[in-house]
CSV table of C-alpha atoms in Angstrom, one decimal:
chain,number,residue,atom,x,y,z
A,62,ARG,CA,-0.2,-0.4,0.1
A,63,ALA,CA,2.9,2.1,1.2
A,64,ILE,CA,4.2,1.4,-2.6
A,65,PHE,CA,0.8,2.2,-4.2
A,66,ASP,CA,0.6,5.5,-2.0
A,67,LYS,CA,4.0,7.1,-3.1
A,68,LEU,CA,3.9,6.2,-6.5
A,69,GLY,CA,0.4,7.4,-6.5
A,70,GLY,CA,1.7,10.9,-5.7
A,71,LYS,CA,3.7,11.3,-8.4
A,72,GLY,CA,3.1,13.1,-12.4
A,73,LYS,CA,5.1,11.6,-14.4
A,74,LEU,CA,7.3,8.2,-13.5
A,75,SER,CA,10.6,7.5,-14.4
A,76,GLU,CA,12.3,4.1,-14.7
A,77,LYS,CA,14.0,4.4,-11.7
A,78,ASP,CA,10.7,5.3,-9.7
A,79,ILE,CA,9.0,1.6,-11.3
A,80,ASP,CA,12.2,-0.4,-10.4
A,81,GLU,CA,12.2,1.1,-6.4
A,82,ALA,CA,8.7,0.0,-6.3
A,83,LEU,CA,9.4,-3.6,-7.9
A,84,ARG,CA,11.9,-3.7,-5.7
A,85,THR,CA,9.7,-3.3,-2.5
A,86,ILE,CA,7.0,-5.6,-4.1
A,87,ARG,CA,9.7,-8.3,-4.6
A,88,LEU,CA,10.8,-7.7,-1.0
A,89,ALA,CA,6.9,-7.9,0.5
A,90,LEU,CA,6.3,-11.4,-1.9
A,91,LEU,CA,9.3,-13.0,-0.7
A,92,GLU,CA,8.0,-11.7,3.1
A,93,ALA,CA,5.0,-13.2,2.6
A,94,ASP,CA,6.6,-16.4,1.4
A,95,VAL,CA,6.1,-17.0,-2.0
A,96,SER,CA,8.6,-19.2,-3.8
A,97,LEU,CA,11.5,-17.1,-5.0
A,98,GLN,CA,11.0,-18.3,-9.1
A,99,VAL,CA,7.3,-17.2,-9.0
A,100,VAL,CA,8.5,-13.4,-7.7
A,101,LYS,CA,11.2,-13.5,-10.6
A,102,ASP,CA,8.8,-14.4,-13.1
A,103,PHE,CA,6.3,-12.3,-11.6
A,104,ILE,CA,8.1,-9.0,-11.2
A,105,ALA,CA,9.6,-9.4,-14.8
A,106,LYS,CA,6.0,-9.7,-16.0
A,107,ILE,CA,5.2,-6.2,-14.9
A,108,ARG,CA,8.3,-4.3,-15.4
A,109,GLU,CA,7.6,-5.4,-18.7
A,110,LYS,CA,4.3,-4.3,-19.1
A,111,ALA,CA,5.3,-1.0,-16.5
A,112,LEU,CA,7.8,0.3,-18.8
A,113,THR,CA,5.4,0.8,-21.9
A,114,ALA,CA,4.8,5.0,-23.0
A,115,GLN,CA,1.3,4.3,-22.3
A,116,VAL,CA,2.0,3.9,-18.5
A,117,MET,CA,4.7,6.3,-18.4
A,118,GLU,CA,2.9,9.0,-20.2
A,119,SER,CA,-0.4,8.7,-18.3
A,120,LEU,CA,-2.2,11.1,-16.4
A,121,THR,CA,-2.4,8.3,-13.6
A,122,PRO,CA,0.7,6.5,-13.7
A,123,GLY,CA,0.8,4.9,-10.0
A,124,GLN,CA,-2.9,3.9,-10.6
A,125,GLN,CA,-1.9,2.2,-14.1
A,126,ILE,CA,0.6,0.2,-12.1
A,127,VAL,CA,-1.7,-1.1,-9.4
A,128,LYS,CA,-4.1,-2.1,-12.6
A,129,ILE,CA,-1.0,-3.8,-14.0
A,130,VAL,CA,-0.2,-5.7,-10.6
A,131,ASN,CA,-3.7,-6.5,-9.6
A,132,GLU,CA,-4.3,-7.9,-13.6
A,133,GLU,CA,-0.8,-9.9,-13.0
A,134,LEU,CA,-1.7,-11.4,-9.6
A,135,ILE,CA,-5.4,-12.3,-11.4
A,136,SER,CA,-3.8,-14.1,-13.9
A,137,LEU,CA,-1.2,-15.9,-11.4
A,138,LEU,CA,-4.3,-17.1,-9.1
A,139,GLY,CA,-6.4,-18.2,-11.9
A,140,PRO,CA,-8.8,-15.8,-13.2
A,141,GLU,CA,-12.3,-18.3,-13.4
A,142,HIS,CA,-13.8,-19.8,-10.2
A,143,GLN,CA,-13.3,-23.3,-10.6
A,144,LYS,CA,-16.5,-25.3,-9.4
A,145,LEU,CA,-16.4,-29.0,-7.8
A,146,GLN,CA,-17.1,-31.4,-10.9
A,147,ALA,CA,-19.7,-33.7,-10.7
A,148,SER,CA,-19.8,-37.1,-11.7
A,149,SER,CA,-22.5,-38.3,-14.5
A,150,HIS,CA,-23.3,-41.1,-13.2
A,151,PRO,CA,-23.6,-40.2,-9.4
A,152,PRO,CA,-22.8,-40.1,-6.5
A,153,SER,CA,-19.7,-37.8,-7.3
A,154,VAL,CA,-16.5,-38.9,-5.1
A,155,VAL,CA,-14.2,-36.5,-3.8
A,156,MET,CA,-11.7,-37.7,-2.5
A,157,LEU,CA,-9.9,-34.9,0.1
A,158,VAL,CA,-5.5,-36.4,0.5
A,159,GLY,CA,-2.6,-34.2,2.5
A,160,LEU,CA,-0.1,-34.3,5.2
A,161,GLN,CA,-1.4,-34.7,9.1
A,162,GLY,CA,-2.1,-31.8,10.7
A,163,ALA,CA,-3.3,-29.6,7.4
A,164,GLY,CA,-6.9,-30.0,8.2
A,165,LYS,CA,-8.4,-32.8,6.2
A,166,THR,CA,-10.9,-34.2,8.9
A,167,THR,CA,-12.5,-30.7,9.4
A,168,SER,CA,-12.4,-29.2,5.7
A,169,THR,CA,-14.1,-32.6,4.6
A,170,ALA,CA,-17.3,-31.7,7.2
A,171,LYS,CA,-16.8,-28.2,5.9
A,172,LEU,CA,-17.0,-29.3,2.6
A,173,ALA,CA,-20.0,-31.2,3.9
A,174,LEU,CA,-22.3,-28.3,4.8
A,175,HIS,CA,-21.1,-26.2,2.4
A,176,LEU,CA,-22.8,-28.5,-0.5
A,177,ARG,CA,-25.9,-29.1,2.1
A,178,ARG,CA,-25.8,-24.8,1.3
A,179,ALA,CA,-26.2,-25.6,-2.3
A,180,GLY,CA,-28.8,-28.3,-2.0
A,181,GLN,CA,-26.9,-30.6,-2.2
A,182,THR,CA,-26.6,-34.5,-0.1
A,183,SER,CA,-23.4,-35.6,0.5
A,184,LEU,CA,-21.9,-38.9,2.6
A,185,LEU,CA,-18.5,-38.3,4.9
A,186,VAL,CA,-16.9,-41.8,5.0
A,187,ALA,CA,-13.8,-41.9,7.4
A,188,ALA,CA,-11.1,-43.8,5.4
A,189,ASP,CA,-8.2,-42.6,8.0
A,190,THR,CA,-7.3,-45.7,9.6
A,191,LYS,CA,-3.7,-44.5,10.9
A,192,ARG,CA,-4.6,-41.4,12.9
A,193,PRO,CA,-6.2,-42.3,16.1
A,194,ALA,CA,-9.1,-41.2,17.0
A,195,ALA,CA,-9.7,-39.8,13.4
A,196,ILE,CA,-12.9,-41.8,12.9
A,197,ASP,CA,-13.7,-40.2,16.0
A,198,GLN,CA,-13.3,-36.7,14.8
A,199,LEU,CA,-15.3,-37.3,11.6
A,200,GLU,CA,-18.6,-38.9,13.8
A,201,ILE,CA,-18.4,-36.2,16.4
A,202,LEU,CA,-17.9,-33.2,13.6
A,203,GLY,CA,-21.1,-35.6,11.7
A,204,LYS,CA,-23.4,-35.2,14.6
A,205,GLN,CA,-22.9,-31.7,15.7
A,206,LEU,CA,-23.6,-30.4,11.9
A,207,ASN,CA,-26.2,-33.3,11.2
A,208,LEU,CA,-24.3,-35.2,8.1
A,209,PRO,CA,-24.3,-38.6,7.6
A,210,VAL,CA,-21.0,-40.8,8.5
A,211,TYR,CA,-20.2,-43.7,6.9
A,212,LEU,CA,-17.7,-45.8,9.3
A,213,GLU,CA,-16.2,-49.2,10.2
A,214,ARG,CA,-14.0,-49.4,13.1
A,215,ASN,CA,-13.2,-53.2,12.8
A,216,GLU,CA,-11.8,-52.7,8.9
A,217,ALA,CA,-8.3,-51.6,8.6
A,218,ASN,CA,-8.3,-51.5,4.8
A,219,PRO,CA,-9.1,-48.1,3.7
A,220,VAL,CA,-9.3,-49.2,0.0
A,221,ALA,CA,-12.7,-51.6,1.2
A,222,ILE,CA,-14.3,-48.6,3.5
A,223,CYS,CA,-14.2,-47.0,0.9
A,224,ARG,CA,-15.8,-48.9,-1.6
A,225,ARG,CA,-18.8,-49.7,0.6
A,226,GLY,CA,-19.2,-45.9,1.3
A,227,VAL,CA,-19.4,-45.1,-1.9
A,228,GLN,CA,-21.8,-48.3,-2.1
A,229,ALA,CA,-23.8,-47.4,1.2
A,230,ALA,CA,-23.9,-43.3,-0.7
A,231,VAL,CA,-25.7,-45.3,-4.1
A,232,GLU,CA,-27.7,-47.1,-2.0
A,233,ARG,CA,-29.3,-44.0,0.2
A,234,GLY,CA,-29.5,-41.6,-3.0
A,235,ILE,CA,-26.9,-39.3,-1.7
A,236,THR,CA,-25.3,-37.1,-5.1
A,237,TRP,CA,-21.8,-36.4,-3.0
A,238,VAL,CA,-19.1,-38.8,-1.5
A,239,LEU,CA,-16.0,-37.7,0.9
A,240,LEU,CA,-13.3,-39.7,1.4
A,241,ASP,CA,-11.4,-38.5,4.4
A,242,THR,CA,-8.0,-40.5,3.6
A,243,ALA,CA,-4.7,-40.8,5.7
A,244,GLY,CA,-2.0,-38.2,5.8
A,245,ARG,CA,1.3,-39.2,6.9
A,246,LEU,CA,3.9,-36.7,8.7
A,247,HIS,CA,5.9,-36.9,5.6
A,248,ILE,CA,5.5,-38.5,2.3
A,249,ASP,CA,6.3,-41.7,1.6
A,250,GLU,CA,6.0,-44.0,-1.0
A,251,ASP,CA,3.2,-46.2,1.1
A,252,LEU,CA,0.8,-43.4,1.9
A,253,MET,CA,0.8,-42.9,-2.3
A,254,GLN,CA,0.5,-46.1,-3.0
A,255,GLU,CA,-2.8,-46.5,-0.5
A,256,LEU,CA,-3.8,-43.7,-2.3
A,257,LYS,CA,-3.5,-44.6,-5.6
A,258,ASP,CA,-5.7,-47.9,-4.6
A,259,ILE,CA,-8.5,-45.8,-3.1
A,260,LYS,CA,-8.1,-43.9,-6.6
A,261,GLN,CA,-8.5,-46.9,-8.6
A,262,GLU,CA,-11.5,-48.4,-6.7
A,263,THR,CA,-13.1,-45.4,-6.1
A,264,LYS,CA,-13.1,-43.9,-9.3
A,265,PRO,CA,-13.5,-39.7,-8.0
A,266,SER,CA,-14.6,-36.7,-10.2
A,267,GLU,CA,-11.9,-35.0,-7.6
A,268,VAL,CA,-8.9,-35.3,-5.9
A,269,LEU,CA,-8.4,-32.4,-3.6
A,270,LEU,CA,-5.1,-31.6,-1.6
A,271,VAL,CA,-5.8,-30.2,1.8
A,272,ALA,CA,-2.9,-28.5,2.7
A,273,ASP,CA,-1.7,-25.7,5.3
A,274,ALA,CA,-1.2,-22.3,4.0
A,275,MET,CA,0.8,-21.1,6.6
A,276,THR,CA,3.5,-23.6,6.1
A,277,GLY,CA,4.1,-21.6,2.9
A,278,GLN,CA,6.6,-23.2,1.1
A,279,ASP,CA,6.6,-27.0,2.4
A,280,ALA,CA,3.1,-26.6,1.3
A,281,VAL,CA,4.3,-26.1,-2.1
A,282,LYS,CA,6.7,-29.3,-1.7
A,283,ALA,CA,3.7,-31.1,-0.9
A,284,ALA,CA,1.1,-30.0,-3.8
A,285,ARG,CA,4.3,-30.8,-6.2
A,286,GLU,CA,4.8,-34.3,-4.6
A,287,PHE,CA,1.0,-35.5,-4.4
A,288,HIS,CA,0.2,-34.0,-8.0
A,289,SER,CA,2.9,-36.1,-9.5
A,290,ALA,CA,2.2,-39.0,-8.1
A,291,ILE,CA,-1.4,-38.9,-7.7
A,292,ASN,CA,-2.9,-36.4,-10.5
A,293,LEU,CA,-4.4,-33.5,-8.4
A,294,THR,CA,-7.7,-31.7,-9.7
A,295,GLY,CA,-7.8,-28.8,-7.1
A,296,LEU,CA,-6.7,-27.5,-3.7
A,297,VAL,CA,-8.3,-26.2,-0.4
A,298,LEU,CA,-5.9,-24.1,1.5
A,299,THR,CA,-6.8,-24.2,5.0
A,300,LYS,CA,-5.7,-21.6,7.8
A,301,MET,CA,-5.9,-18.4,5.3
A,302,ASP,CA,-6.8,-16.6,8.0
A,303,GLY,CA,-3.7,-16.3,9.7
A,304,ASP,CA,-2.3,-15.6,6.5
A,305,ALA,CA,-3.9,-13.0,4.9
A,306,ARG,CA,-1.0,-12.5,2.2
A,307,GLY,CA,-1.9,-15.2,0.4
A,308,GLY,CA,2.0,-16.5,-0.4
A,309,ALA,CA,0.8,-20.2,-0.2
A,310,ALA,CA,-1.7,-19.7,-2.7
A,311,LEU,CA,0.2,-17.4,-5.2
A,312,SER,CA,2.9,-20.3,-5.3
A,313,VAL,CA,1.2,-23.3,-5.1
A,314,ARG,CA,-1.1,-22.1,-8.0
A,315,ALA,CA,1.6,-21.1,-10.0
A,316,VAL,CA,3.6,-24.0,-9.8
A,317,THR,CA,1.2,-27.0,-10.1
A,318,GLY,CA,-0.9,-25.6,-12.0
A,319,VAL,CA,-4.0,-27.1,-10.3
A,320,PRO,CA,-6.7,-24.6,-9.4
A,321,ILE,CA,-7.7,-23.4,-5.6
A,322,LYS,CA,-10.8,-24.5,-5.1
A,323,PHE,CA,-11.5,-23.6,-1.7
A,324,ILE,CA,-9.7,-21.7,1.5
A,325,GLY,CA,-10.3,-22.2,4.7
A,326,VAL,CA,-10.6,-18.7,6.5
A,327,GLY,CA,-11.5,-19.8,9.9
A,328,GLU,CA,-12.7,-22.5,12.5
A,329,LYS,CA,-15.9,-22.6,12.6
A,330,PRO,CA,-17.9,-25.1,10.0
A,331,GLU,CA,-19.1,-22.4,7.9
A,332,ALA,CA,-15.4,-21.1,7.5
A,333,LEU,CA,-15.1,-22.3,3.9
A,334,GLU,CA,-15.4,-20.0,0.9
A,335,SER,CA,-15.2,-21.1,-2.5
A,336,PHE,CA,-11.9,-19.2,-3.9
A,337,TYR,CA,-11.9,-16.6,-6.6
A,338,GLY,CA,-8.3,-15.0,-7.8
A,339,ASP,CA,-9.9,-11.5,-8.4
A,340,ARG,CA,-11.3,-11.1,-5.0
A,341,MET,CA,-8.0,-12.8,-3.6
A,342,ALA,CA,-5.8,-10.6,-5.6
A,343,SER,CA,-8.0,-7.3,-4.7
A,344,ARG,CA,-7.6,-8.6,-0.8
A,345,ILE,CA,-3.5,-8.7,-1.2
A,346,LEU,CA,-3.6,-5.5,-2.7
A,347,GLY,CA,-5.7,-4.1,0.2
A,348,MET,CA,-8.3,-2.9,-2.1
A,349,GLY,CA,-11.4,-5.1,-0.3
A,350,ASP,CA,-13.8,-7.9,-1.2
A,351,VAL,CA,-17.2,-6.8,-1.6
A,352,LEU,CA,-18.6,-9.6,-3.4
A,353,THR,CA,-17.4,-11.8,-0.4
A,354,LEU,CA,-18.5,-9.4,1.6
A,355,ILE,CA,-22.2,-9.8,0.3
A,356,GLU,CA,-22.2,-13.2,0.2
A,357,LYS,CA,-21.2,-13.5,3.9
A,358,ALA,CA,-23.6,-11.2,4.8
A,359,GLU,CA,-26.6,-13.0,2.9
A,360,GLN,CA,-25.7,-15.9,4.9
A,361,SER,CA,-25.7,-14.1,8.5
A,362,PHE,CA,-28.9,-11.8,7.9
A,363,GLU,CA,-32.1,-13.2,7.4
A,364,GLN,CA,-34.2,-11.7,4.5
A,365,ASP,CA,-37.5,-10.9,6.9
A,366,LYS,CA,-35.3,-9.2,9.7
A,367,ILE,CA,-33.8,-6.8,7.6
A,368,LYS,CA,-36.8,-6.0,5.9
A,369,LYS,CA,-38.5,-5.4,9.8
A,370,LEU,CA,-35.2,-3.3,10.4
A,371,GLU,CA,-35.7,-1.2,7.3
A,372,ASP,CA,-39.5,-0.2,8.6
A,373,LYS,CA,-38.3,0.3,12.2
A,374,PHE,CA,-35.6,3.2,10.7
A,375,ARG,CA,-38.7,5.0,8.6
A,376,ALA,CA,-40.6,4.9,11.3
A,377,ASP,CA,-37.6,5.9,13.7
A,378,SER,CA,-38.3,3.3,15.9
A,379,PHE,CA,-35.1,1.7,15.4
A,380,ASP,CA,-33.8,0.6,19.7
A,381,LEU,CA,-30.8,-1.1,21.4
A,382,GLU,CA,-32.2,-4.3,21.5
A,383,ASP,CA,-32.0,-3.8,17.3
A,384,LEU,CA,-28.6,-2.6,17.4
A,385,VAL,CA,-27.5,-5.6,19.8
A,386,GLU,CA,-29.4,-8.3,16.5
A,387,GLN,CA,-27.1,-6.0,14.3
A,388,LEU,CA,-24.4,-6.3,16.5
A,389,ARG,CA,-24.7,-10.4,16.7
A,390,SER,CA,-25.9,-11.0,12.8
A,391,VAL,CA,-22.4,-8.9,11.8
A,392,LYS,CA,-20.1,-11.2,14.3
A,393,LYS,CA,-22.1,-14.3,12.8
A,394,MET,CA,-19.9,-13.2,9.5
A,395,GLY,CA,-16.0,-14.0,11.4
A,396,PRO,CA,-13.5,-11.8,12.9
A,397,LEU,CA,-14.3,-8.3,12.8
A,398,SER,CA,-10.9,-7.2,10.9
A,399,GLN,CA,-11.6,-10.3,8.3
A,400,VAL,CA,-14.8,-8.0,7.8
A,401,MET,CA,-12.5,-4.9,7.9
A,402,GLU,CA,-10.2,-5.9,5.2
A,403,MET,CA,-13.2,-6.5,2.7
A,404,VAL,CA,-14.1,-3.5,2.8
A,405,PRO,CA,-12.3,-1.3,0.3
A,406,GLY,CA,-10.3,1.4,2.0
A,407,PHE,CA,-10.6,0.2,5.5
A,408,GLY,CA,-7.5,-2.7,5.2
A,409,LYS,CA,-5.1,0.1,7.0
A,410,ILE,CA,-7.6,-0.2,10.1
A,411,SER,CA,-7.9,-3.7,10.2
């Protein structure tokens, strides 16, 4: 933001001004844990576009540079929002893979909730037989959120569990099957073979890697290795609320070419957002994210209550109770700092 404010105050830009700004952008990206190669390519593209006569002689060169950076960020993050691919013969199977501690089990439940909001039904399959309590965790989440869970406590073979889980979904007429597979602390041959066997058996329409955005370059390394072994179709980046700079998002997308489909922005079950490259670029540049703000508001505020409040405002009868009700609804949208970051210009205050 400081860079763009500084550039905005200049009537004309020299090549030195642009190089100075790009040096600061490079440092900001490296501090946000974006991979070095991605940063180099990114900066080279911006420099090439920024040194055109159109930008140098423009009335608002600072704004032109912001526009170029924004466009390059969007192209890096993927301009189109990628939806989940459904199978032509339901149920559609989604296989969630990843290392231990990335938030796979929680993300499985969050994804089921996300699908339910869209009017879809899903069955959670507890196929993590390696981690003690993984099955219990999924069962508890299922009960809390009123979601069906398929589990077999006495079966050690995850391939068999997944096969029978899909069969159970067919019998119940459920549209999506979400497989919570086992993770390890590191990538090994046994893990990859197990995942290949599950994939072979269940023919998933989506293989999603759940990666922890806070681990930065480790998330990129994991994504590269999983992708080369089992061919990922998408990514779920968790703990993005802890790293709003989106360093991992930039690197993972650029290095693997696999689209980011969802981001986890908190611990609550509702804290899973569809990923939009243009909105993330806008947030990274501190320009806010009005569309996500509107979507969150629509989920948190009930339409009939909004109408009643509007009538109260018009009749001049809005009281303290109504204010408390409003604040409760705002609280449902997540931490106030996150909400502030979505309002253009308010990022500095947050």
